[in-house]
Short mmCIF file of C-alpha atoms in Angstrom, two decimals:
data_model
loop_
_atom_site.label_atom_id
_atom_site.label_comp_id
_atom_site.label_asym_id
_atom_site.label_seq_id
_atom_site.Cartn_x
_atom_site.Cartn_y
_atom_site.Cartn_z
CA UNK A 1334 0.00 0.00 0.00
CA UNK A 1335 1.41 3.74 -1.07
CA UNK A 1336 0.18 6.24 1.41
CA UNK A 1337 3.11 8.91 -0.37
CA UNK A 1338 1.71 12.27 -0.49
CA UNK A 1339 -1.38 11.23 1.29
CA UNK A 1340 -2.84 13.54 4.21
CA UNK A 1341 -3.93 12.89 7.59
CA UNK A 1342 -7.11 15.20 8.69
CA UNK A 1343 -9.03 12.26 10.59
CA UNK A 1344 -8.20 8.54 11.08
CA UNK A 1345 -11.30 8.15 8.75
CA UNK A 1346 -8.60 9.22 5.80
CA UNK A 1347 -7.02 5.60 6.12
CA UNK A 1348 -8.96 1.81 5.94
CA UNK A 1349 -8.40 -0.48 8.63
CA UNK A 1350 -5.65 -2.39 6.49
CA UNK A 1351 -3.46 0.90 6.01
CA UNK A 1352 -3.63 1.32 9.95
CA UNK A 1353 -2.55 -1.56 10.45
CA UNK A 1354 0.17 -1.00 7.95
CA UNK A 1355 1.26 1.81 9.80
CA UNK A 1356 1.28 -0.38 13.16
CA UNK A 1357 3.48 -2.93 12.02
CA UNK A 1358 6.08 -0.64 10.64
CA UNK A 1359 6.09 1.61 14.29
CA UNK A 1360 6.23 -1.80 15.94
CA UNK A 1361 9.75 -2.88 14.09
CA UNK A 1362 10.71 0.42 14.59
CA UNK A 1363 10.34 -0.47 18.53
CA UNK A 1364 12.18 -3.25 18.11
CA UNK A 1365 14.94 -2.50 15.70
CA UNK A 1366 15.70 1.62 16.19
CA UNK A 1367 18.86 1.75 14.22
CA UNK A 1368 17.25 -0.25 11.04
CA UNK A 1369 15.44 3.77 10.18
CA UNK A 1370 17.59 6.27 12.07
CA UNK A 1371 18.05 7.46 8.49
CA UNK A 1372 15.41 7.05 6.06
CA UNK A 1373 14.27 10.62 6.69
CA UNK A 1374 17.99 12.47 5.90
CA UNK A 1375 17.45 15.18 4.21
CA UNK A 1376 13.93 15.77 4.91
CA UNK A 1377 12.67 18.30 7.11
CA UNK A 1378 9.62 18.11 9.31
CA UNK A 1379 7.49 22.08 9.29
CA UNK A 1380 5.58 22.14 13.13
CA UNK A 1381 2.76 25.00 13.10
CA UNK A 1382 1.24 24.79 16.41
CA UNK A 1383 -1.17 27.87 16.51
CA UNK A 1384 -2.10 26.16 20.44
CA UNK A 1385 -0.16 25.03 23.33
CA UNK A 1386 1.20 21.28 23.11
CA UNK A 1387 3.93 19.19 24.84
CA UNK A 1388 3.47 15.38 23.56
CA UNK A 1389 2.20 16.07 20.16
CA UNK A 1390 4.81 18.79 19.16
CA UNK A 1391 8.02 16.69 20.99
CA UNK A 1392 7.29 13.47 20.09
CA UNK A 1393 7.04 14.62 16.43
CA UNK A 1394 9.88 16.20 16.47
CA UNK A 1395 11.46 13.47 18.30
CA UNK A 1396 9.98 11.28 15.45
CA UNK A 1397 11.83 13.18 12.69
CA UNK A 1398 15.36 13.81 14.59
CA UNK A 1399 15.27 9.95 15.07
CA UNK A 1400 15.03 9.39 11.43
CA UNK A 1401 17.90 11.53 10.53
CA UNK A 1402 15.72 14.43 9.62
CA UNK A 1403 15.35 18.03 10.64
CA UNK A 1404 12.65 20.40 12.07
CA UNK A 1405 11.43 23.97 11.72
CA UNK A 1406 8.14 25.53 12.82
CA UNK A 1407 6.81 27.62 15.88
CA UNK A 1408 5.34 26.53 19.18
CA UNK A 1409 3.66 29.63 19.74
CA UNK A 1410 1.85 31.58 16.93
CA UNK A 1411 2.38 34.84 18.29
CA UNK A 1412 5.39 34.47 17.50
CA UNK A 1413 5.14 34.10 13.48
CA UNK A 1414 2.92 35.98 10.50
CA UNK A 1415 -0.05 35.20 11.98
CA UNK A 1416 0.38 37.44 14.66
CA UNK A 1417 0.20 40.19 11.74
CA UNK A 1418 -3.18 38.55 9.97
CA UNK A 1419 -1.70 35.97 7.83
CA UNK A 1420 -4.44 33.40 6.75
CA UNK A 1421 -3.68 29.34 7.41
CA UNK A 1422 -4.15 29.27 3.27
CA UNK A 1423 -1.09 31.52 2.94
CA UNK A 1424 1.33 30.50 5.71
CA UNK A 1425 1.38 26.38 4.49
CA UNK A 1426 1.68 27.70 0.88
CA UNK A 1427 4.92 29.94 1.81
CA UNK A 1428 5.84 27.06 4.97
CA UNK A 1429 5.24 23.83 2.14
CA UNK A 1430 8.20 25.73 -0.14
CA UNK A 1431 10.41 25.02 3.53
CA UNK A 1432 9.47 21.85 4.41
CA UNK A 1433 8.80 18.02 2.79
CA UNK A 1434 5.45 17.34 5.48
CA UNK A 1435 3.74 19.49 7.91
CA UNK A 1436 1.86 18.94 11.43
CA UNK A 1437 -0.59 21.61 12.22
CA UNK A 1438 -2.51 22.18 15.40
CA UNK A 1439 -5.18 24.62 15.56
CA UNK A 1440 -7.57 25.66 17.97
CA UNK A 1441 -9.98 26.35 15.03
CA UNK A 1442 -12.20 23.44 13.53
CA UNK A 1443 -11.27 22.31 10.18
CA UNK A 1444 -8.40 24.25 10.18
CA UNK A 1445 -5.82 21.70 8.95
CA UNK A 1446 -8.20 20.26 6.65
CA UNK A 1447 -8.06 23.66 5.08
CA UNK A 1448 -4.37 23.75 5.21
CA UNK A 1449 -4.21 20.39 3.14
CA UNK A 1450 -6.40 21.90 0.39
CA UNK A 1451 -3.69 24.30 -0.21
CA UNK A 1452 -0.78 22.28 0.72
CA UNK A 1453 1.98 20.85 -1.43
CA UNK A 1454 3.13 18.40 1.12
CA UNK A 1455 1.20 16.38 2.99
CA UNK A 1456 -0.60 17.96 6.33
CA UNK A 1457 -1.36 16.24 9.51
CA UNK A 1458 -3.66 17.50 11.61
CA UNK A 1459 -1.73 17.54 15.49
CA UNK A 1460 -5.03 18.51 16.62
CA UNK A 1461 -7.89 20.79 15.63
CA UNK A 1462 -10.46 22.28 18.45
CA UNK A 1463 -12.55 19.71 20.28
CA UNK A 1464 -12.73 18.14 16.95
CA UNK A 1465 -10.09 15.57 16.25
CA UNK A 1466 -7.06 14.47 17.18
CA UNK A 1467 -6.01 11.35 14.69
CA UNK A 1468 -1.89 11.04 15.80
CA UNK A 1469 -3.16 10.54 19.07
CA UNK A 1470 -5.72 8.13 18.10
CA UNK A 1471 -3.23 6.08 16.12
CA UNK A 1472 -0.90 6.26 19.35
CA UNK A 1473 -3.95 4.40 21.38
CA UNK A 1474 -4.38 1.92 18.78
CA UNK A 1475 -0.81 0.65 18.39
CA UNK A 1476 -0.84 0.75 22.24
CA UNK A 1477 -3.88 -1.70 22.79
CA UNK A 1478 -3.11 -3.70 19.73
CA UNK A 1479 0.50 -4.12 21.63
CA UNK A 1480 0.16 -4.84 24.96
CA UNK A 1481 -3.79 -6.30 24.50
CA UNK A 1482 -2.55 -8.62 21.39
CA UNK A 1483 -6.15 -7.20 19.47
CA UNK A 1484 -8.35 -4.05 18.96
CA UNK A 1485 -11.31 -6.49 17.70
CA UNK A 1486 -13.83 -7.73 20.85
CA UNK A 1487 -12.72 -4.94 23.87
CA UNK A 1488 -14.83 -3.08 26.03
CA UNK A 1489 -13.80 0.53 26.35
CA UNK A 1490 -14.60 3.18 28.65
CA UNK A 1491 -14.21 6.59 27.83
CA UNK A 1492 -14.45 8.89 31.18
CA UNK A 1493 -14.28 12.57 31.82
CA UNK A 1494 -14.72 15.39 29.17
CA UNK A 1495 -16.38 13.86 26.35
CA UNK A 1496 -18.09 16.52 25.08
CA UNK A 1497 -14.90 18.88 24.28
CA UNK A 1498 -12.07 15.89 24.51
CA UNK A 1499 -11.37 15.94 20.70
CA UNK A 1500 -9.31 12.56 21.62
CA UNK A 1501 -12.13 10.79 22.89
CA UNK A 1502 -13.82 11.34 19.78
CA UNK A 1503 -11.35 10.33 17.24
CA UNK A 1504 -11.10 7.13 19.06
CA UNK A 1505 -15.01 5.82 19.76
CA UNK A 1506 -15.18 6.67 15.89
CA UNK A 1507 -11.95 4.58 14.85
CA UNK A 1508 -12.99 1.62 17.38
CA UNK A 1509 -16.36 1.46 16.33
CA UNK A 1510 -14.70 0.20 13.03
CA UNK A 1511 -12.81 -2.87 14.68
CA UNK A 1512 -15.29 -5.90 15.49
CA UNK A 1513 -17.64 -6.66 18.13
CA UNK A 1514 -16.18 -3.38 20.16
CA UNK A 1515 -18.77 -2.10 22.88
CA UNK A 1516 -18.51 1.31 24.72
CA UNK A 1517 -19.16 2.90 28.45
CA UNK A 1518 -18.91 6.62 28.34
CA UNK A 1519 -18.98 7.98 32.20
CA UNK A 1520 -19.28 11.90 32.47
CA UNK A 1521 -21.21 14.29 34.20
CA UNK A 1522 -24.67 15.05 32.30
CA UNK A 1523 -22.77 18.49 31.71
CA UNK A 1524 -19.99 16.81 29.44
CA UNK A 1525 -21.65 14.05 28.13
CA UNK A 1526 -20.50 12.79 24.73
CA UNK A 1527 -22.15 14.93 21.74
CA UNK A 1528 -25.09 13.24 19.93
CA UNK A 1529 -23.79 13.41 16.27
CA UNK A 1530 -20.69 11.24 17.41
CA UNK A 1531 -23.21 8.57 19.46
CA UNK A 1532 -25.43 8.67 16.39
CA UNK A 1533 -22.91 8.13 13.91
CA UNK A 1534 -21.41 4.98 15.56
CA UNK A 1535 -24.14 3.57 16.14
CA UNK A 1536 -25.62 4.37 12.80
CA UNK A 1537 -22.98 3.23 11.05
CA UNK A 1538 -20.73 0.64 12.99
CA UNK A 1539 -24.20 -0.75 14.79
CA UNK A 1540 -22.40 -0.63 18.25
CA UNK A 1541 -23.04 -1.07 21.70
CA UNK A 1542 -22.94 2.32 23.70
CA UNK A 1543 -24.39 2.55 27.58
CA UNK A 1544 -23.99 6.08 29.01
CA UNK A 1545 -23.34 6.49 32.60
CA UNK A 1546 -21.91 9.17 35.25
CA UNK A 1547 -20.33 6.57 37.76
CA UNK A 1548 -17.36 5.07 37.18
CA UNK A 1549 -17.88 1.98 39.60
CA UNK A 1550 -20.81 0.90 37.14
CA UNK A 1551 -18.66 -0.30 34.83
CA UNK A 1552 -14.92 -0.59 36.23
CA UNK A 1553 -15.46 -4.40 36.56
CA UNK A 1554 -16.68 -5.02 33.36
CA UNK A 1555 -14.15 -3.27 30.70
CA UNK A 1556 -11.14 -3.89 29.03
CA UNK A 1557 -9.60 -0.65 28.57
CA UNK A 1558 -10.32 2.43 31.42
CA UNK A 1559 -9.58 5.82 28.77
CA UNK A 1560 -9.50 8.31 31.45
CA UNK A 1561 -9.55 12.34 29.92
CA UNK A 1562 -8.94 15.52 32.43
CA UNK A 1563 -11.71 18.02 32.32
CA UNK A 1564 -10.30 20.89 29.97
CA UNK A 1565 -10.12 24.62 31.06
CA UNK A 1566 -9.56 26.00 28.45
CA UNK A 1567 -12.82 24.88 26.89
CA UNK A 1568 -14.93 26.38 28.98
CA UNK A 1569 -16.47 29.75 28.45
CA UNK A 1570 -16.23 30.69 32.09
CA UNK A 1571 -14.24 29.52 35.26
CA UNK A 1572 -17.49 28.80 37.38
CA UNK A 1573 -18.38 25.91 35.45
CA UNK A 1574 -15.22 24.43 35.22
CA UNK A 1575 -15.16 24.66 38.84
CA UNK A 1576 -17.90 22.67 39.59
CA UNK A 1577 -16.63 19.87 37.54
CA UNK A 1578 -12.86 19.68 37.61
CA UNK A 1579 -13.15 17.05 40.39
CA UNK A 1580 -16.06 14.78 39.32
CA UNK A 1581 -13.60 12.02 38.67
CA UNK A 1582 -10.65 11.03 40.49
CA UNK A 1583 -9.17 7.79 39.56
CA UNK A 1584 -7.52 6.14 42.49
CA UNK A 1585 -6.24 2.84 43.72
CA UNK A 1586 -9.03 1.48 46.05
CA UNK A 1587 -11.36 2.25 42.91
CA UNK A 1588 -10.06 -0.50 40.55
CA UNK A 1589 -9.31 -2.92 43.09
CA UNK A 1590 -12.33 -5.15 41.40
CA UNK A 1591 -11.18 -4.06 37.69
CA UNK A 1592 -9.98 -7.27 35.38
CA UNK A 1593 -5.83 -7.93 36.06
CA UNK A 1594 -5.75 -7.20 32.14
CA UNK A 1595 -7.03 -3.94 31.96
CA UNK A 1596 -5.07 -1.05 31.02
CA UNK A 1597 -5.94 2.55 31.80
CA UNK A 1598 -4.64 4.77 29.24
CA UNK A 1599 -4.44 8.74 29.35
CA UNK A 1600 -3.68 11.17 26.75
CA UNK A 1601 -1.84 13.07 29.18
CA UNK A 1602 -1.62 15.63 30.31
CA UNK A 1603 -3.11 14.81 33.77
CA UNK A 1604 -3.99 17.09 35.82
CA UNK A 1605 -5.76 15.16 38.93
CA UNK A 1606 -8.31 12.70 37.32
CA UNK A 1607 -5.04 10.00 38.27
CA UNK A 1608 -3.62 9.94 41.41
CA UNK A 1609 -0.12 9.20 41.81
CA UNK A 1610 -0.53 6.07 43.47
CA UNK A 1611 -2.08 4.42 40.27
CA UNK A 1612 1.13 5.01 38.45
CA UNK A 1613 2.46 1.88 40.87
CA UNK A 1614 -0.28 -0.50 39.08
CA UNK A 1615 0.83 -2.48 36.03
CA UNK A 1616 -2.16 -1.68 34.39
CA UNK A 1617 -1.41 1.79 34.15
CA UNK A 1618 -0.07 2.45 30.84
CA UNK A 1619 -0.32 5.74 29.99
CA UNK A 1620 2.88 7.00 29.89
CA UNK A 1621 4.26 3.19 27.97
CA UNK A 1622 1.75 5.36 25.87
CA UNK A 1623 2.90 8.23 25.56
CA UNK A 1624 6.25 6.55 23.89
CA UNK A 1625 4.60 4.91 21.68
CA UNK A 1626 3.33 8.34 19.95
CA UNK A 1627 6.74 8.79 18.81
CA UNK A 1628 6.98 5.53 17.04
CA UNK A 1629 3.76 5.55 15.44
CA UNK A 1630 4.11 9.09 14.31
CA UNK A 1631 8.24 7.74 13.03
CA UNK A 1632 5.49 4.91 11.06
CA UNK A 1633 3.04 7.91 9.58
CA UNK A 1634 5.45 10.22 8.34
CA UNK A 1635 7.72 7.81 6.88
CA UNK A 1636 4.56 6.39 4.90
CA UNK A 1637 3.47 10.21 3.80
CA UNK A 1638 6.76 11.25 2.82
CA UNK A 1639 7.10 7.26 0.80
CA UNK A 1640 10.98 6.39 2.10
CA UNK A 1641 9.47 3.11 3.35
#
């Protein structure tokens, strides 16, 4: 399969069997490092993050610098054109004369999908409101697919902010296309996961969905435990953030009847919807997670730019 030149807006842009492409390529490059630390020479990796971002931005650029490549961009887009009124449409077309690929993050919607339309090189979005977030998405699935041996047949609970968590709902839409998944969403009534993502999974992938705002309802009975933090900065005022920043607090004593196989995976970053003494349980494998992201973003570029 040639994914050269290809873009990544959502993890919809790929079929099941080009996933899994891309997983078996950032799983040799787990195991054998030195086998691509210089496919990318020569290439050079543009970062436009227009919002805030540690994991995304560094393990990107890790990703590149590990394949003998180079990086340019800004972390902060006060700090470029934009800051003077430049349009998205004109910044990729001057940045994609720079660069041979592009990650953009944008607090804007649809942003990097407008980006790619312009775009000489491919775009991936890093990111894009409380829309999507595919990289990250791809990090989750080579992390169950490696340490649960299969995506098909899990039970998955998805806790926290679902309404704004732009991870959660990349992920319940790239599940629902793996077999016989089922899905526990536990928020507050206040962040509950939007309709048009519950109705298009279960529209279109026929899945089972059961809502609830306790997380003891359902430790017991899932495979995977996704918790989210409940975002600030998506709320329009600090009062109601307030009244929900602690309505879940994941701690030892709580998954004390959870399966010895489940893992409990986190975007990151945390803020306290973990506490510390969870990091001590085997089945917390968030951060195990968090390396991954560099491997299967190593995978997706290498497959955009066509060196593999």
């Amino acid at each position: 399969m040639n994914l050269k030149g290809r873009h990544l807006i959502d993890p919809s842009d790929f079929t099941l069997e080009e996933l899994n492409q891309i997983f078996t390529v950032a799983q040799d490059m787990v195991d054998i490092p030195e086998k691509y630390d210089k496919i990318c020479k020569g290439k050079i990796l543009a970062t436009l993050f227009y919002e805030p971002s540690t994991r995304t931005r560094l393990s990107f650029e890790s990703a590149m610098l590990r394949m003998g490549g180079k990086i340019l961009g800004f972390a902060d887009a006060q700090t470029s054109s934009v800051k003077k009124g430049e349009s998205i449409s004109d910044t990729i077309r001057v940045v994609d004369g720079y660069s041979d690929i592009a990650v953009i993050r944008h607090p804007r919607e649809g942003a990097p999908k407008l980006a790619s339309e312009f775009s000489q090189v491919p775009v991936i979005n890093g990111g894009d409101g409380g829309h999507q977030h595919p990289t990250q998405t791809l990090t989750d699935l080579l992390t169950i697919k490696t340490l649960k041996g299969n995506i098909d047949g899990n039970k998955v609970a998805l806790c926290g902010d679902l309404k704004y968590g732009r991870t959660v709902h990349s992920l319940i839409k790239t599940l629902s296309r793996y077999k016989d998944m089922e899905f526990y969403l536990v928020s507050p009534p206040q962040l509950q996961m939007p309709e048009y993502v519950k109705n298009f999974v279960k529209e279109t992938y026929n899945v089972k969905i059961v809502e609830t705002s306790k997380i003891e309802d359902v430790i017991d009975e899932v495979d995977i435990l996704y918790m989210t933090r409940i975002q600030k900065e998506r709320f329009f005022n600090e009062e109601d953030y307030l009244k929900l920043k602690n309505s879940y607090i994941l701690t030892a004593d709580k998954i004390e009847n959870a399966k010895e196989d489940m893992l409990i995976m986190h975007p990151l970053p945390r803020v306290n919807e973990i506490d510390y003494s969870v990091d001590k349980d085997k089945r917390a494998v968030y951060f195990k997670q968090a390396k991954y992201g560099v491997y299967v973003r190593m995978s997706l570029m290498a497959h955009l730019l066509g060196v593999i």
